[in-house]
JSON list of C-alpha atoms in Angstrom, two decimals:
[
{"chain": "T", "resi": 1, "resn": "UNK", "atom": "CA", "xyz": [15.25, 17.71, -8.71]},
{"chain": "T", "resi": 2, "resn": "UNK", "atom": "CA", "xyz": [15.12, 18.30, -4.92]},
{"chain": "T", "resi": 3, "resn": "UNK", "atom": "CA", "xyz": [12.67, 16.68, -2.56]},
{"chain": "T", "resi": 4, "resn": "UNK", "atom": "CA", "xyz": [9.60, 18.33, -2.30]},
{"chain": "T", "resi": 5, "resn": "UNK", "atom": "CA", "xyz": [9.34, 19.58, -5.69]},
{"chain": "T", "resi": 6, "resn": "UNK", "atom": "CA", "xyz": [7.59, 18.53, -8.89]},
{"chain": "T", "resi": 7, "resn": "UNK", "atom": "CA", "xyz": [7.17, 20.10, -12.35]},
{"chain": "T", "resi": 8, "resn": "UNK", "atom": "CA", "xyz": [3.73, 21.25, -13.20]},
{"chain": "T", "resi": 9, "resn": "UNK", "atom": "CA", "xyz": [3.10, 18.15, -15.55]},
{"chain": "T", "resi": 10, "resn": "UNK", "atom": "CA", "xyz": [4.22, 15.66, -12.84]},
{"chain": "T", "resi": 11, "resn": "UNK", "atom": "CA", "xyz": [2.06, 17.36, -10.29]},
{"chain": "T", "resi": 12, "resn": "UNK", "atom": "CA", "xyz": [-0.81, 17.33, -12.76]},
{"chain": "T", "resi": 13, "resn": "UNK", "atom": "CA", "xyz": [-0.23, 13.46, -13.34]},
{"chain": "T", "resi": 14, "resn": "UNK", "atom": "CA", "xyz": [-0.23, 12.58, -9.66]},
{"chain": "T", "resi": 15, "resn": "UNK", "atom": "CA", "xyz": [-3.58, 14.34, -9.37]},
{"chain": "T", "resi": 16, "resn": "UNK", "atom": "CA", "xyz": [-5.16, 12.76, -12.32]},
{"chain": "T", "resi": 17, "resn": "UNK", "atom": "CA", "xyz": [-5.20, 9.33, -10.56]},
{"chain": "T", "resi": 18, "resn": "UNK", "atom": "CA", "xyz": [-8.45, 7.71, -10.03]},
{"chain": "T", "resi": 19, "resn": "UNK", "atom": "CA", "xyz": [-8.49, 7.94, -6.27]},
{"chain": "T", "resi": 20, "resn": "UNK", "atom": "CA", "xyz": [-6.46, 9.42, -3.58]},
{"chain": "T", "resi": 21, "resn": "UNK", "atom": "CA", "xyz": [-6.71, 7.99, 0.05]},
{"chain": "T", "resi": 22, "resn": "UNK", "atom": "CA", "xyz": [-4.89, 8.51, 3.28]},
{"chain": "T", "resi": 23, "resn": "UNK", "atom": "CA", "xyz": [-4.50, 5.81, 5.69]},
{"chain": "T", "resi": 24, "resn": "UNK", "atom": "CA", "xyz": [-2.08, 4.98, 8.53]},
{"chain": "T", "resi": 25, "resn": "UNK", "atom": "CA", "xyz": [1.01, 2.58, 8.64]},
{"chain": "T", "resi": 26, "resn": "UNK", "atom": "CA", "xyz": [1.12, 0.04, 11.33]},
{"chain": "T", "resi": 27, "resn": "UNK", "atom": "CA", "xyz": [3.20, 2.55, 13.39]},
{"chain": "T", "resi": 28, "resn": "UNK", "atom": "CA", "xyz": [0.63, 5.24, 12.95]},
{"chain": "T", "resi": 29, "resn": "UNK", "atom": "CA", "xyz": [2.11, 7.55, 10.43]},
{"chain": "T", "resi": 30, "resn": "UNK", "atom": "CA", "xyz": [0.02, 8.74, 7.36]},
{"chain": "T", "resi": 31, "resn": "UNK", "atom": "CA", "xyz": [0.49, 7.03, 4.08]},
{"chain": "T", "resi": 32, "resn": "UNK", "atom": "CA", "xyz": [-1.12, 8.13, 0.99]},
{"chain": "T", "resi": 33, "resn": "UNK", "atom": "CA", "xyz": [-2.63, 5.63, -1.50]},
{"chain": "T", "resi": 34, "resn": "UNK", "atom": "CA", "xyz": [-2.52, 6.47, -5.31]},
{"chain": "T", "resi": 35, "resn": "UNK", "atom": "CA", "xyz": [-5.10, 4.19, -6.89]},
{"chain": "T", "resi": 36, "resn": "UNK", "atom": "CA", "xyz": [-5.75, 3.33, -10.44]},
{"chain": "T", "resi": 37, "resn": "UNK", "atom": "CA", "xyz": [-9.10, 1.49, -10.98]},
{"chain": "T", "resi": 38, "resn": "UNK", "atom": "CA", "xyz": [-10.47, -0.51, -13.87]},
{"chain": "T", "resi": 39, "resn": "UNK", "atom": "CA", "xyz": [-12.92, -3.70, -14.18]},
{"chain": "T", "resi": 40, "resn": "UNK", "atom": "CA", "xyz": [-9.85, -5.60, -15.50]},
{"chain": "T", "resi": 41, "resn": "UNK", "atom": "CA", "xyz": [-6.41, -4.34, -14.37]},
{"chain": "T", "resi": 42, "resn": "UNK", "atom": "CA", "xyz": [-3.57, -4.66, -16.86]},
{"chain": "T", "resi": 43, "resn": "UNK", "atom": "CA", "xyz": [0.25, -3.55, -16.75]},
{"chain": "T", "resi": 44, "resn": "UNK", "atom": "CA", "xyz": [-0.82, -0.02, -17.95]},
{"chain": "T", "resi": 45, "resn": "UNK", "atom": "CA", "xyz": [-2.82, 0.62, -14.81]},
{"chain": "T", "resi": 46, "resn": "UNK", "atom": "CA", "xyz": [-0.12, -0.87, -12.76]},
{"chain": "T", "resi": 47, "resn": "UNK", "atom": "CA", "xyz": [2.30, 1.35, -14.31]},
{"chain": "T", "resi": 48, "resn": "UNK", "atom": "CA", "xyz": [0.46, 4.42, -13.88]},
{"chain": "T", "resi": 49, "resn": "UNK", "atom": "CA", "xyz": [-0.16, 3.60, -10.03]},
{"chain": "T", "resi": 50, "resn": "UNK", "atom": "CA", "xyz": [3.58, 3.04, -9.48]},
{"chain": "T", "resi": 51, "resn": "UNK", "atom": "CA", "xyz": [4.55, 6.18, -11.24]},
{"chain": "T", "resi": 52, "resn": "UNK", "atom": "CA", "xyz": [2.18, 8.54, -9.55]},
{"chain": "T", "resi": 53, "resn": "UNK", "atom": "CA", "xyz": [3.08, 7.13, -6.15]},
{"chain": "T", "resi": 54, "resn": "UNK", "atom": "CA", "xyz": [6.74, 7.53, -6.76]},
{"chain": "T", "resi": 55, "resn": "UNK", "atom": "CA", "xyz": [6.16, 11.10, -7.92]},
{"chain": "T", "resi": 56, "resn": "UNK", "atom": "CA", "xyz": [4.21, 11.79, -4.81]},
{"chain": "T", "resi": 57, "resn": "UNK", "atom": "CA", "xyz": [6.79, 10.00, -2.64]},
{"chain": "T", "resi": 58, "resn": "UNK", "atom": "CA", "xyz": [9.46, 12.48, -4.32]},
{"chain": "T", "resi": 59, "resn": "UNK", "atom": "CA", "xyz": [7.74, 15.19, -2.58]},
{"chain": "T", "resi": 60, "resn": "UNK", "atom": "CA", "xyz": [8.67, 13.50, 0.91]},
{"chain": "T", "resi": 61, "resn": "UNK", "atom": "CA", "xyz": [4.93, 12.28, 1.55]},
{"chain": "T", "resi": 62, "resn": "UNK", "atom": "CA", "xyz": [4.99, 8.67, 1.98]},
{"chain": "T", "resi": 63, "resn": "UNK", "atom": "CA", "xyz": [2.99, 6.95, -0.90]},
{"chain": "T", "resi": 64, "resn": "UNK", "atom": "CA", "xyz": [1.84, 3.64, -2.28]},
{"chain": "T", "resi": 65, "resn": "UNK", "atom": "CA", "xyz": [0.64, 2.55, -5.70]},
{"chain": "T", "resi": 66, "resn": "UNK", "atom": "CA", "xyz": [-2.52, 0.47, -5.67]},
{"chain": "T", "resi": 67, "resn": "UNK", "atom": "CA", "xyz": [-4.63, -0.82, -8.62]},
{"chain": "T", "resi": 68, "resn": "UNK", "atom": "CA", "xyz": [-8.26, -1.98, -8.00]},
{"chain": "T", "resi": 69, "resn": "UNK", "atom": "CA", "xyz": [-10.59, -3.83, -10.05]},
{"chain": "T", "resi": 70, "resn": "UNK", "atom": "CA", "xyz": [-12.57, -7.16, -10.54]},
{"chain": "T", "resi": 71, "resn": "UNK", "atom": "CA", "xyz": [-9.46, -9.15, -12.03]},
{"chain": "T", "resi": 72, "resn": "UNK", "atom": "CA", "xyz": [-5.99, -8.67, -13.23]},
{"chain": "T", "resi": 73, "resn": "UNK", "atom": "CA", "xyz": [-4.36, -9.83, -16.37]},
{"chain": "T", "resi": 74, "resn": "UNK", "atom": "CA", "xyz": [-1.19, -11.92, -16.17]},
{"chain": "T", "resi": 75, "resn": "UNK", "atom": "CA", "xyz": [0.92, -8.90, -17.51]},
{"chain": "T", "resi": 76, "resn": "UNK", "atom": "CA", "xyz": [-0.82, -6.87, -14.86]},
{"chain": "T", "resi": 77, "resn": "UNK", "atom": "CA", "xyz": [0.02, -9.25, -12.08]},
{"chain": "T", "resi": 78, "resn": "UNK", "atom": "CA", "xyz": [3.84, -9.37, -13.27]},
{"chain": "T", "resi": 79, "resn": "UNK", "atom": "CA", "xyz": [3.99, -5.76, -13.38]},
{"chain": "T", "resi": 80, "resn": "UNK", "atom": "CA", "xyz": [2.57, -5.41, -9.96]},
{"chain": "T", "resi": 81, "resn": "UNK", "atom": "CA", "xyz": [5.04, -7.71, -8.55]},
{"chain": "T", "resi": 82, "resn": "UNK", "atom": "CA", "xyz": [7.83, -6.01, -10.16]},
{"chain": "T", "resi": 83, "resn": "UNK", "atom": "CA", "xyz": [6.56, -2.35, -9.27]},
{"chain": "T", "resi": 84, "resn": "UNK", "atom": "CA", "xyz": [5.50, -3.49, -5.64]},
{"chain": "T", "resi": 85, "resn": "UNK", "atom": "CA", "xyz": [2.10, -2.27, -6.29]},
{"chain": "T", "resi": 86, "resn": "UNK", "atom": "CA", "xyz": [-0.91, -3.40, -4.08]},
{"chain": "T", "resi": 87, "resn": "UNK", "atom": "CA", "xyz": [-3.80, -5.13, -5.55]},
{"chain": "T", "resi": 88, "resn": "UNK", "atom": "CA", "xyz": [-7.49, -4.87, -4.51]},
{"chain": "T", "resi": 89, "resn": "UNK", "atom": "CA", "xyz": [-9.33, -7.49, -6.53]},
{"chain": "T", "resi": 90, "resn": "UNK", "atom": "CA", "xyz": [-13.00, -8.15, -6.05]},
{"chain": "T", "resi": 91, "resn": "UNK", "atom": "CA", "xyz": [-12.82, -6.48, -2.67]},
{"chain": "T", "resi": 92, "resn": "UNK", "atom": "CA", "xyz": [-9.89, -8.29, -1.30]},
{"chain": "T", "resi": 93, "resn": "UNK", "atom": "CA", "xyz": [-6.34, -6.54, -0.68]},
{"chain": "T", "resi": 94, "resn": "UNK", "atom": "CA", "xyz": [-3.24, -8.35, -1.76]},
{"chain": "T", "resi": 95, "resn": "UNK", "atom": "CA", "xyz": [0.06, -6.84, -0.78]},
{"chain": "T", "resi": 96, "resn": "UNK", "atom": "CA", "xyz": [3.06, -6.58, -3.33]},
{"chain": "T", "resi": 97, "resn": "UNK", "atom": "CA", "xyz": [4.64, -10.21, -3.65]},
{"chain": "T", "resi": 98, "resn": "UNK", "atom": "CA", "xyz": [1.50, -12.08, -2.42]},
{"chain": "T", "resi": 99, "resn": "UNK", "atom": "CA", "xyz": [0.00, -14.32, -5.08]},
{"chain": "T", "resi": 100, "resn": "UNK", "atom": "CA", "xyz": [-3.76, -13.59, -5.95]},
{"chain": "T", "resi": 101, "resn": "UNK", "atom": "CA", "xyz": [-5.86, -15.96, -3.92]},
{"chain": "T", "resi": 102, "resn": "UNK", "atom": "CA", "xyz": [-3.17, -16.24, -0.98]},
{"chain": "T", "resi": 103, "resn": "UNK", "atom": "CA", "xyz": [-2.81, -14.34, 2.11]},
{"chain": "T", "resi": 104, "resn": "UNK", "atom": "CA", "xyz": [-5.60, -11.68, 1.41]},
{"chain": "T", "resi": 105, "resn": "UNK", "atom": "CA", "xyz": [-5.92, -8.93, 3.90]}
]
């Protein structure tokens, strides 16, 4: 499939994310955040955030997958590491690869 196009089903999946935000990269370019939120984040939320961000990215729009909640399961943490998904836990942001409790932004 060519860059810039999603099927109707894929577009619907992107827009059913819990939250969409637009921020800026350190260089000032716009970046879209595709967020899945739950009280307890598990691997399913992580996979949804990653897939929806990847779909949006296929259109040429820079996008990051993000999960947000009060806590994350061991499987959710592993999935976030593997899928390079940001975590926002109890109000603290953790970049991909950063252990929870270390280097919070």
